[in-house]
Amino acid sequence: MDLNQSPPAIAQLIHRRLRELVGVTDPYRETKDWQNRIAMELIPKFRAEVKSAKNPLLMAARLAIAGNVIDMGSNGNLTESDVRQSLSQALTEPFFGEEDKFQQAITQAKSVLYLADNAGEIAFDQLLIEEIIEQISAKRVTLVVRGAPILIYLEGFIVFFLSL
């Protein structure tokens, strides 16, 4: 293994070798199921927060960002309490960035390419995608995921995206 490669490239090699050694195509399946269960339990509450927000698009963006706490790659000791705390803080934390430019870019877009990352957090991406679809005139959002399971698990979300 070439340790001069990027961390994602090394991780891909490690995960590939792990799958070969243990004969399991998705060694994180149980953890992903847990993450998705938590996320799906929280979605109704946070969907209501988005819909009642002064700016639903920015609120959905906050939650999609906060949902990134659900990442085994960077946070292997994640608890349900951590997830709930991160999402609750997202409701009140200042939004850093150029909100107006973000809003303008979304409303003027003909289409949006959305890169999904991890299990669990994809549920909060769903809230943002719903708001993006309401904002853009073309109503086209392309969701891209990895070709093989490493950290992402879409079962349960695929129905939503196919219905767009």
mmCIF file of C-alpha atoms in Angstrom, residues 17-158:
data_model
loop_
_atom_site.group_PDB
_atom_site.id
_atom_site.type_symbol
_atom_site.label_atom_id
_atom_site.label_comp_id
_atom_site.label_asym_id
_atom_site.label_seq_id
_atom_site.Cartn_x
_atom_site.Cartn_y
_atom_site.Cartn_z
ATOM 1 C CA ARG A 17 -9.447 -5.773 1.247
ATOM 2 C CA LEU A 18 -11.631 -6.038 4.360
ATOM 3 C CA ARG A 19 -14.621 -7.103 2.250
ATOM 4 C CA GLU A 20 -12.462 -9.741 0.537
ATOM 5 C CA LEU A 21 -11.103 -11.102 3.829
ATOM 6 C CA VAL A 22 -14.398 -11.383 5.689
ATOM 7 C CA GLY A 23 -16.551 -12.246 2.687
ATOM 8 C CA VAL A 24 -19.077 -9.545 3.504
ATOM 9 C CA THR A 25 -20.041 -6.966 0.888
ATOM 10 C CA ASP A 26 -21.101 -4.365 3.441
ATOM 11 C CA PRO A 27 -19.353 -4.685 6.817
ATOM 12 C CA TYR A 28 -21.084 -1.536 8.111
ATOM 13 C CA ARG A 29 -24.646 -2.677 7.398
ATOM 14 C CA GLU A 30 -25.720 -2.935 11.057
ATOM 15 C CA THR A 31 -24.358 0.514 11.906
ATOM 16 C CA LYS A 32 -25.948 2.037 8.799
ATOM 17 C CA ASP A 33 -29.301 0.514 9.756
ATOM 18 C CA TRP A 34 -28.962 2.150 13.194
ATOM 19 C CA GLN A 35 -28.048 5.517 11.654
ATOM 20 C CA ASN A 36 -30.934 5.376 9.198
ATOM 21 C CA ARG A 37 -33.398 4.442 11.946
ATOM 22 C CA ILE A 38 -32.367 7.451 14.021
ATOM 23 C CA ALA A 39 -32.495 9.772 11.028
ATOM 24 C CA MET A 40 -35.919 8.575 9.903
ATOM 25 C CA GLU A 41 -37.298 9.003 13.434
ATOM 26 C CA LEU A 42 -36.083 12.615 13.458
ATOM 27 C CA ILE A 43 -37.164 13.618 9.954
ATOM 28 C CA PRO A 44 -40.819 14.494 10.743
ATOM 29 C CA LYS A 45 -39.756 16.909 13.501
ATOM 30 C CA PHE A 46 -37.126 18.595 11.374
ATOM 31 C CA ARG A 47 -39.308 18.671 8.243
ATOM 32 C CA ALA A 48 -41.776 20.692 10.337
ATOM 33 C CA GLU A 49 -38.919 23.015 11.404
ATOM 34 C CA VAL A 50 -37.978 23.531 7.752
ATOM 35 C CA LYS A 51 -41.545 24.250 6.652
ATOM 36 C CA SER A 52 -42.128 26.758 9.459
ATOM 37 C CA ALA A 53 -38.776 28.528 9.035
ATOM 38 C CA LYS A 54 -38.514 32.096 7.766
ATOM 39 C CA ASN A 55 -36.250 30.743 5.016
ATOM 40 C CA PRO A 56 -36.951 27.016 4.488
ATOM 41 C CA LEU A 57 -34.082 26.575 2.015
ATOM 42 C CA LEU A 58 -31.483 27.869 4.466
ATOM 43 C CA MET A 59 -32.975 25.862 7.332
ATOM 44 C CA ALA A 60 -32.809 22.709 5.211
ATOM 45 C CA ALA A 61 -29.193 23.558 4.311
ATOM 46 C CA ARG A 62 -28.362 23.948 8.014
ATOM 47 C CA LEU A 63 -29.832 20.536 8.772
ATOM 48 C CA ALA A 64 -28.060 18.885 5.833
ATOM 49 C CA ILE A 65 -24.787 20.329 7.113
ATOM 50 C CA ALA A 66 -25.520 19.265 10.699
ATOM 51 C CA GLY A 67 -26.451 15.797 9.464
ATOM 52 C CA ASN A 68 -22.814 15.324 8.516
ATOM 53 C CA VAL A 69 -22.185 14.454 12.165
ATOM 54 C CA ILE A 70 -23.551 11.039 11.131
ATOM 55 C CA ASP A 71 -20.258 9.851 9.676
ATOM 56 C CA MET A 72 -18.527 6.686 10.840
ATOM 57 C CA GLY A 73 -15.436 7.661 8.902
ATOM 58 C CA SER A 74 -14.760 10.650 11.125
ATOM 59 C CA ASN A 75 -16.853 9.889 14.204
ATOM 60 C CA GLY A 76 -16.777 6.207 15.127
ATOM 61 C CA ASN A 77 -18.112 6.806 18.656
ATOM 62 C CA LEU A 78 -21.279 8.585 17.555
ATOM 63 C CA THR A 79 -24.293 8.334 19.855
ATOM 64 C CA GLU A 80 -27.936 9.120 19.262
ATOM 65 C CA SER A 81 -27.542 12.012 21.694
ATOM 66 C CA ASP A 82 -24.725 13.449 19.527
ATOM 67 C CA VAL A 83 -26.976 13.371 16.470
ATOM 68 C CA ARG A 84 -29.895 15.024 18.255
ATOM 69 C CA GLN A 85 -27.635 17.704 19.763
ATOM 70 C CA SER A 86 -25.989 18.547 16.445
ATOM 71 C CA LEU A 87 -29.326 18.886 14.676
ATOM 72 C CA SER A 88 -30.865 20.957 17.474
ATOM 73 C CA GLN A 89 -27.874 23.319 17.430
ATOM 74 C CA ALA A 90 -28.304 23.717 13.675
ATOM 75 C CA LEU A 91 -31.636 25.417 14.293
ATOM 76 C CA THR A 92 -30.005 28.352 16.073
ATOM 77 C CA GLU A 93 -26.326 28.471 15.089
ATOM 78 C CA PRO A 94 -25.288 31.293 12.762
ATOM 79 C CA PHE A 95 -25.087 30.358 9.104
ATOM 80 C CA PHE A 96 -21.605 31.074 7.773
ATOM 81 C CA GLY A 97 -21.349 31.745 4.095
ATOM 82 C CA GLU A 98 -22.986 33.868 1.497
ATOM 83 C CA GLU A 99 -26.654 33.102 2.052
ATOM 84 C CA ASP A 100 -27.882 35.456 -0.660
ATOM 85 C CA LYS A 101 -25.553 34.004 -3.279
ATOM 86 C CA PHE A 102 -26.543 30.471 -2.288
ATOM 87 C CA GLN A 103 -30.244 31.313 -2.530
ATOM 88 C CA GLN A 104 -29.732 33.077 -5.860
ATOM 89 C CA ALA A 105 -27.712 30.190 -7.303
ATOM 90 C CA ILE A 106 -30.454 27.726 -6.360
ATOM 91 C CA THR A 107 -33.311 29.824 -7.719
ATOM 92 C CA GLN A 108 -31.496 30.432 -11.015
ATOM 93 C CA ALA A 109 -30.320 26.854 -11.502
ATOM 94 C CA LYS A 110 -31.675 24.801 -14.376
ATOM 95 C CA SER A 111 -30.581 21.663 -12.583
ATOM 96 C CA VAL A 112 -28.669 20.651 -9.472
ATOM 97 C CA LEU A 113 -26.150 17.842 -9.019
ATOM 98 C CA TYR A 114 -26.254 16.642 -5.405
ATOM 99 C CA LEU A 115 -23.500 14.383 -4.078
ATOM 100 C CA ALA A 116 -24.688 12.155 -1.239
ATOM 101 C CA ASP A 117 -22.264 10.805 1.299
ATOM 102 C CA ASN A 118 -23.247 8.666 4.265
ATOM 103 C CA ALA A 119 -26.044 6.606 5.706
ATOM 104 C CA GLY A 120 -28.301 8.498 8.080
ATOM 105 C CA GLU A 121 -27.244 11.930 6.958
ATOM 106 C CA ILE A 122 -28.803 11.308 3.548
ATOM 107 C CA ALA A 123 -32.202 11.724 5.233
ATOM 108 C CA PHE A 124 -31.299 15.331 6.010
ATOM 109 C CA ASP A 125 -30.020 15.763 2.467
ATOM 110 C CA GLN A 126 -33.533 14.741 1.444
ATOM 111 C CA LEU A 127 -34.959 17.769 3.284
ATOM 112 C CA LEU A 128 -32.601 20.060 1.389
ATOM 113 C CA ILE A 129 -33.375 18.398 -1.941
ATOM 114 C CA GLU A 130 -37.104 18.889 -1.327
ATOM 115 C CA GLU A 131 -36.524 22.607 -0.769
ATOM 116 C CA ILE A 132 -34.225 22.895 -3.783
ATOM 117 C CA ILE A 133 -36.922 21.341 -5.973
ATOM 118 C CA GLU A 134 -39.418 23.910 -4.712
ATOM 119 C CA GLN A 135 -36.993 26.751 -5.532
ATOM 120 C CA ILE A 136 -35.728 25.884 -9.018
ATOM 121 C CA SER A 137 -37.821 26.226 -12.135
ATOM 122 C CA ALA A 138 -36.394 23.202 -13.956
ATOM 123 C CA LYS A 139 -37.280 20.883 -11.061
ATOM 124 C CA ARG A 140 -34.336 18.636 -11.860
ATOM 125 C CA VAL A 141 -32.059 17.349 -9.138
ATOM 126 C CA THR A 142 -29.641 14.530 -9.859
ATOM 127 C CA LEU A 143 -28.583 12.587 -6.786
ATOM 128 C CA VAL A 144 -25.225 10.833 -7.058
ATOM 129 C CA VAL A 145 -24.028 8.113 -4.704
ATOM 130 C CA ARG A 146 -21.089 5.716 -4.655
ATOM 131 C CA GLY A 147 -21.272 2.650 -6.826
ATOM 132 C CA ALA A 148 -20.633 0.206 -3.987
ATOM 133 C CA PRO A 149 -21.318 0.287 -0.271
ATOM 134 C CA ILE A 150 -18.608 1.782 1.830
ATOM 135 C CA LEU A 151 -20.481 4.141 4.105
ATOM 136 C CA ILE A 152 -23.723 4.833 2.243
ATOM 137 C CA TYR A 153 -26.961 2.886 2.468
ATOM 138 C CA LEU A 154 -29.970 4.039 0.476
ATOM 139 C CA GLU A 155 -32.681 1.487 1.147
ATOM 140 C CA GLY A 156 -35.701 3.396 2.412
ATOM 141 C CA PHE A 157 -34.702 6.607 0.662
ATOM 142 C CA ILE A 158 -34.749 5.331 -2.905
#
